[in-house]
mmCIF file of C-alpha atoms and ligand atoms in Angstrom:
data_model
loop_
_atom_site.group_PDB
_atom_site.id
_atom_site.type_symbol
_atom_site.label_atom_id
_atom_site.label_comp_id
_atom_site.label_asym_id
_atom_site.label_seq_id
_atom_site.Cartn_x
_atom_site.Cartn_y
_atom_site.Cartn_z
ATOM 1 C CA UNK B 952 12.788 -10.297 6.635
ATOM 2 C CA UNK B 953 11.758 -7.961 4.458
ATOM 3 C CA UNK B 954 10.686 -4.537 5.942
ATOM 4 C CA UNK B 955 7.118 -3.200 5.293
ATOM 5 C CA UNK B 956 6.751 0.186 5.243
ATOM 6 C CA UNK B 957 3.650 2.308 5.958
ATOM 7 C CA UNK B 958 1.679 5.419 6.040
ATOM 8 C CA UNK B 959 -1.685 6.718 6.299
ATOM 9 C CA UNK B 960 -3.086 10.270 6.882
ATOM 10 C CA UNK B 961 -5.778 11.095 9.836
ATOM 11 C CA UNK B 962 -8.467 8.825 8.555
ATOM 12 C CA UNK B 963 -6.280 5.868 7.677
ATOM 13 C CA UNK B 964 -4.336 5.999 10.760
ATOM 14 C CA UNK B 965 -6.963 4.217 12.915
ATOM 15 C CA UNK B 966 -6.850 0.832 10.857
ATOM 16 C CA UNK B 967 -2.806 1.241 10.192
ATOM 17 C CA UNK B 968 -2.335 0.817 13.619
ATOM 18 C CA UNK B 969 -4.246 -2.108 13.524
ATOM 19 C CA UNK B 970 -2.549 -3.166 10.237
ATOM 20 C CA UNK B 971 0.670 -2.656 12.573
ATOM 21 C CA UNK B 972 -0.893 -5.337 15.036
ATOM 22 C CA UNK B 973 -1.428 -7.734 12.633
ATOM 23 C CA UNK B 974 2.128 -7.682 11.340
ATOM 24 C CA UNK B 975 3.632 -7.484 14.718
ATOM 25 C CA UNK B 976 1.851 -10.732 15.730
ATOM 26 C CA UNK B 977 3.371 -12.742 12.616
ATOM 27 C CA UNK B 978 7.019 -11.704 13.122
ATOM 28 C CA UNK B 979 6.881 -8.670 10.341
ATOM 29 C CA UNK B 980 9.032 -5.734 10.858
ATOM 30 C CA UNK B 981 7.622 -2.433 9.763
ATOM 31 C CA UNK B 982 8.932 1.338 9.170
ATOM 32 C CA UNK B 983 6.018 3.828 10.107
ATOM 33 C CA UNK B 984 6.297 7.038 8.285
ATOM 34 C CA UNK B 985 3.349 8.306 9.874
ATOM 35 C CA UNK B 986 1.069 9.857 10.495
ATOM 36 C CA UNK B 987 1.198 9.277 14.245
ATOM 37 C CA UNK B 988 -2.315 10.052 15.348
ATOM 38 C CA UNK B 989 -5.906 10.996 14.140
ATOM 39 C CA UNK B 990 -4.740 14.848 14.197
ATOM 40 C CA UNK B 991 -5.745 16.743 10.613
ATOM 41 C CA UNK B 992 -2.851 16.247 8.611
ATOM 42 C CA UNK B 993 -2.205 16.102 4.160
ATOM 43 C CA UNK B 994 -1.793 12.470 3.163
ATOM 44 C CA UNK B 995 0.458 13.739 0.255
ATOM 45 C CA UNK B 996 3.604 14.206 3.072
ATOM 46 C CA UNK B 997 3.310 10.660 4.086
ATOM 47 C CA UNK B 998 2.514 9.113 0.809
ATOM 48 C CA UNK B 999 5.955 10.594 -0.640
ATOM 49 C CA UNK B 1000 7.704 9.376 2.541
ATOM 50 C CA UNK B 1001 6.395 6.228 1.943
ATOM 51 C CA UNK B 1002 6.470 6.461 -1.824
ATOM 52 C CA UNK B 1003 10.344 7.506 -1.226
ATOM 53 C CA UNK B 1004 11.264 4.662 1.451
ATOM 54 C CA UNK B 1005 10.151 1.655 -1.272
ATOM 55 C CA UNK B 1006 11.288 3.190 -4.547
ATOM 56 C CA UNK B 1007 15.133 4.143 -2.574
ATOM 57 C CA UNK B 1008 14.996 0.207 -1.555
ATOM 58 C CA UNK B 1009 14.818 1.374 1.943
ATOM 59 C CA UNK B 1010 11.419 -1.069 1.996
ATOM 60 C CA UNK B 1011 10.405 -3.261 -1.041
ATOM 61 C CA UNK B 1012 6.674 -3.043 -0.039
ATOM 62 C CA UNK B 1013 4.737 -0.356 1.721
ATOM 63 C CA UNK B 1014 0.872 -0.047 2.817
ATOM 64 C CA UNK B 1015 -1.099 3.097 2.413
ATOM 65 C CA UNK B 1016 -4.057 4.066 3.909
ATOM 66 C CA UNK B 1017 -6.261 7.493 3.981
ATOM 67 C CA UNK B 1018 -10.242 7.863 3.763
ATOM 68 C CA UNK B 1019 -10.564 6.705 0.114
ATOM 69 C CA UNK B 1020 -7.612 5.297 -0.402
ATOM 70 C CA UNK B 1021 -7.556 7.710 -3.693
ATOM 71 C CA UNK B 1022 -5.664 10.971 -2.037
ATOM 72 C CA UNK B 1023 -2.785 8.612 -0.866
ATOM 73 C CA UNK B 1024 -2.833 6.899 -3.853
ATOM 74 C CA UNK B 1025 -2.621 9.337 -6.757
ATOM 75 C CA UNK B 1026 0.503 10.795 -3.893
ATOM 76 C CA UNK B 1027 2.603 7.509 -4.191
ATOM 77 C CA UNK B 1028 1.589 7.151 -7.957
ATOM 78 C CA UNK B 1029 3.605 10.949 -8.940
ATOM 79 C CA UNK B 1030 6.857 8.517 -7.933
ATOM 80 C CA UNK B 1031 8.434 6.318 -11.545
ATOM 81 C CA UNK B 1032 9.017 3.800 -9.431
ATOM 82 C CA UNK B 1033 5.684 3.199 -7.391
ATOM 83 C CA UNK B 1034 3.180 0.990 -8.549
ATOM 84 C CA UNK B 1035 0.073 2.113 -6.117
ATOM 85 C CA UNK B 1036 -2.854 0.140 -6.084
ATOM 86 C CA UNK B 1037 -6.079 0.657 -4.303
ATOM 87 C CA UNK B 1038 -7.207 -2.300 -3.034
ATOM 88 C CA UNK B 1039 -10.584 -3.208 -0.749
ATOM 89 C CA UNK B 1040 -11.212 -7.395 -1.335
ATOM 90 C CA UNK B 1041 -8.614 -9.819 -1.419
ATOM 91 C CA UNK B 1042 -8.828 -10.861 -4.531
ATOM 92 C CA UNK B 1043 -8.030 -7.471 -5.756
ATOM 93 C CA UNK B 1044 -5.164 -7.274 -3.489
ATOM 94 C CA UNK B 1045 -4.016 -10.499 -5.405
ATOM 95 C CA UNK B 1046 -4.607 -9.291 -8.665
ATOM 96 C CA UNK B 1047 -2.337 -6.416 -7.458
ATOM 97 C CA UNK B 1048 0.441 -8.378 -7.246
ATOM 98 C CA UNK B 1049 -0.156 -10.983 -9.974
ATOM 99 C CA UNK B 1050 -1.174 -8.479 -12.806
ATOM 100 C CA UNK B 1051 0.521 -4.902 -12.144
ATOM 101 C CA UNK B 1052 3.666 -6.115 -10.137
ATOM 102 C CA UNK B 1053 2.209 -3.848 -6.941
ATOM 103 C CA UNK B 1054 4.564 -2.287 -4.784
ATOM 104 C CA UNK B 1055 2.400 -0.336 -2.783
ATOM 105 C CA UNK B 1056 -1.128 -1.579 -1.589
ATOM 106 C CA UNK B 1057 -3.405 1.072 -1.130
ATOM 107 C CA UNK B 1058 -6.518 0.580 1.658
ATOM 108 C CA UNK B 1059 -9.557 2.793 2.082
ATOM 109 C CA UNK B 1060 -9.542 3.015 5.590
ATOM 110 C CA UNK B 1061 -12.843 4.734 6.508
ATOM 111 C CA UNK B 1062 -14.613 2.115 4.077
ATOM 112 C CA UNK B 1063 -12.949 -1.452 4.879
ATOM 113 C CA UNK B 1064 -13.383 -3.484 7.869
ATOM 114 C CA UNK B 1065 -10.574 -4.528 9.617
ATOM 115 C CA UNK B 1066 -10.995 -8.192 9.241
ATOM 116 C CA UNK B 1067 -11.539 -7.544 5.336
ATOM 117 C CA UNK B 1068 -7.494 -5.090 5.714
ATOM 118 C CA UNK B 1069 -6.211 -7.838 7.174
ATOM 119 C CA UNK B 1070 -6.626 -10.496 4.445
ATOM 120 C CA UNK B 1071 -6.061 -7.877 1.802
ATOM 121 C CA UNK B 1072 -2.831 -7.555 3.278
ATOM 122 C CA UNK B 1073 -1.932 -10.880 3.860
ATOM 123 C CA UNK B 1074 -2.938 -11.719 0.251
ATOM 124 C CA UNK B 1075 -0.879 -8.566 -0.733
ATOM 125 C CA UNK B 1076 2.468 -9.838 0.761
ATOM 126 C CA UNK B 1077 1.633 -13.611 -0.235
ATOM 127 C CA UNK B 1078 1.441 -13.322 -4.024
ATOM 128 C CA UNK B 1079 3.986 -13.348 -6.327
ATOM 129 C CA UNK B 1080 4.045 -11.449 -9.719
ATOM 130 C CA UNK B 1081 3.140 -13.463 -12.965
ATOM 131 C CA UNK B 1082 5.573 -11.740 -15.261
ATOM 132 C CA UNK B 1083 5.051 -12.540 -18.704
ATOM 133 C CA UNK B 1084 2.398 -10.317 -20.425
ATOM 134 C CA UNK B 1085 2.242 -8.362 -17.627
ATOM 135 C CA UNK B 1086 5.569 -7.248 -17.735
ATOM 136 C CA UNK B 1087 4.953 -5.692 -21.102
ATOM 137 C CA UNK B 1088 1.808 -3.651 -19.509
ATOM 138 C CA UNK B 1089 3.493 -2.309 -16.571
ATOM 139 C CA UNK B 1090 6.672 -1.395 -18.480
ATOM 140 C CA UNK B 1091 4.376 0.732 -20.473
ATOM 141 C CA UNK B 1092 2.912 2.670 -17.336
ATOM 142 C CA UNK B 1093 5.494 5.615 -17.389
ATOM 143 C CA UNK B 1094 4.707 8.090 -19.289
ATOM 144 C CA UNK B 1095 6.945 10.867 -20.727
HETATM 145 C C1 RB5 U 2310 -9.520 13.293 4.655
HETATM 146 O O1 RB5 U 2310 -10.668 13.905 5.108
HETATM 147 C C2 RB5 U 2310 -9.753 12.648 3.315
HETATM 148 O O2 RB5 U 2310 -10.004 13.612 2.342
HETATM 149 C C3 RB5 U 2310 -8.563 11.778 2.925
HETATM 150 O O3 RB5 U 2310 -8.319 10.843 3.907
HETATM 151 C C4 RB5 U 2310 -8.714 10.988 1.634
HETATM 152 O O4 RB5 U 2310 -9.915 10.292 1.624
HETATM 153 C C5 RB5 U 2310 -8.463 11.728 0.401
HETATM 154 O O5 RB5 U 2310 -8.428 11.164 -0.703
#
């Protein structure tokens, strides 16, 4: 079982606990690298914990959440080996994986529902990468 790491800031934490729920009641493990309440806090800190955790191995997939989604995101993208991807409808959250190879799924937590989170992140640890042309796309991401 693979384990799913996440992090959020103040105004993500509210749906990553119930992102924690959801995993918890279909046998997921998770690594929380907090925030650990609604407190005013800097989403970079726990993006690059996060960020840190998946590209070390530590957890081949994390979740990020803060207001936008784009504070948290831009955080985990500064890492080579994070592909961050904001992500609000499932089908994007499949298109995540299938097109950019996603290892981080990034939510906007003050402008998603939970019931919409919750399929985006079903669909976001569901779908396998397509490879092929892809591969050549996101192997040109880095940039020197
Ligand atoms: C916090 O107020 C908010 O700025 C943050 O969660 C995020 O939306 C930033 O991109």
């Amino acid at each position: 079982m693979k384990t799913i790491g996440l992090a959020s800031d103040h105004a993500g934490y509210p749906l990553k606990e119930q992102v924690k729920e959801w995993l918890t009641a279909r046998g997921y493990e998770y690594k929380d690298f907090g925030t650990y309440s609604t407190d005013s806090c800097d989403y970079p800190q726990f993006g690059h914990a996060l960020a840190s955790a998946v590209e070390n191995g530590e957890c081949p997939t994390g979740i990020a959440i803060c207001g936008t989604g784009n504070g948290i995101n831009m955080s985990v993208n500064h890492h080579k080996g994070i592909r961050g991807a904001l992500c609000w409808q499932p089908e994007i959250a499949a298109l995540a994986r299938q097109h950019n190879d996603a290892n981080i799924m990034v939510m906007p937590g003050r402008f998603i529902d939970a019931e919409t989170a919750a399929k985006c992140v079903e669909t976001f640890l569901n779908t396998e990468f397509e490879g092929g042309r892809h591969q050549r796309r996101i192997d040109a991401i880095p940039f020197e």
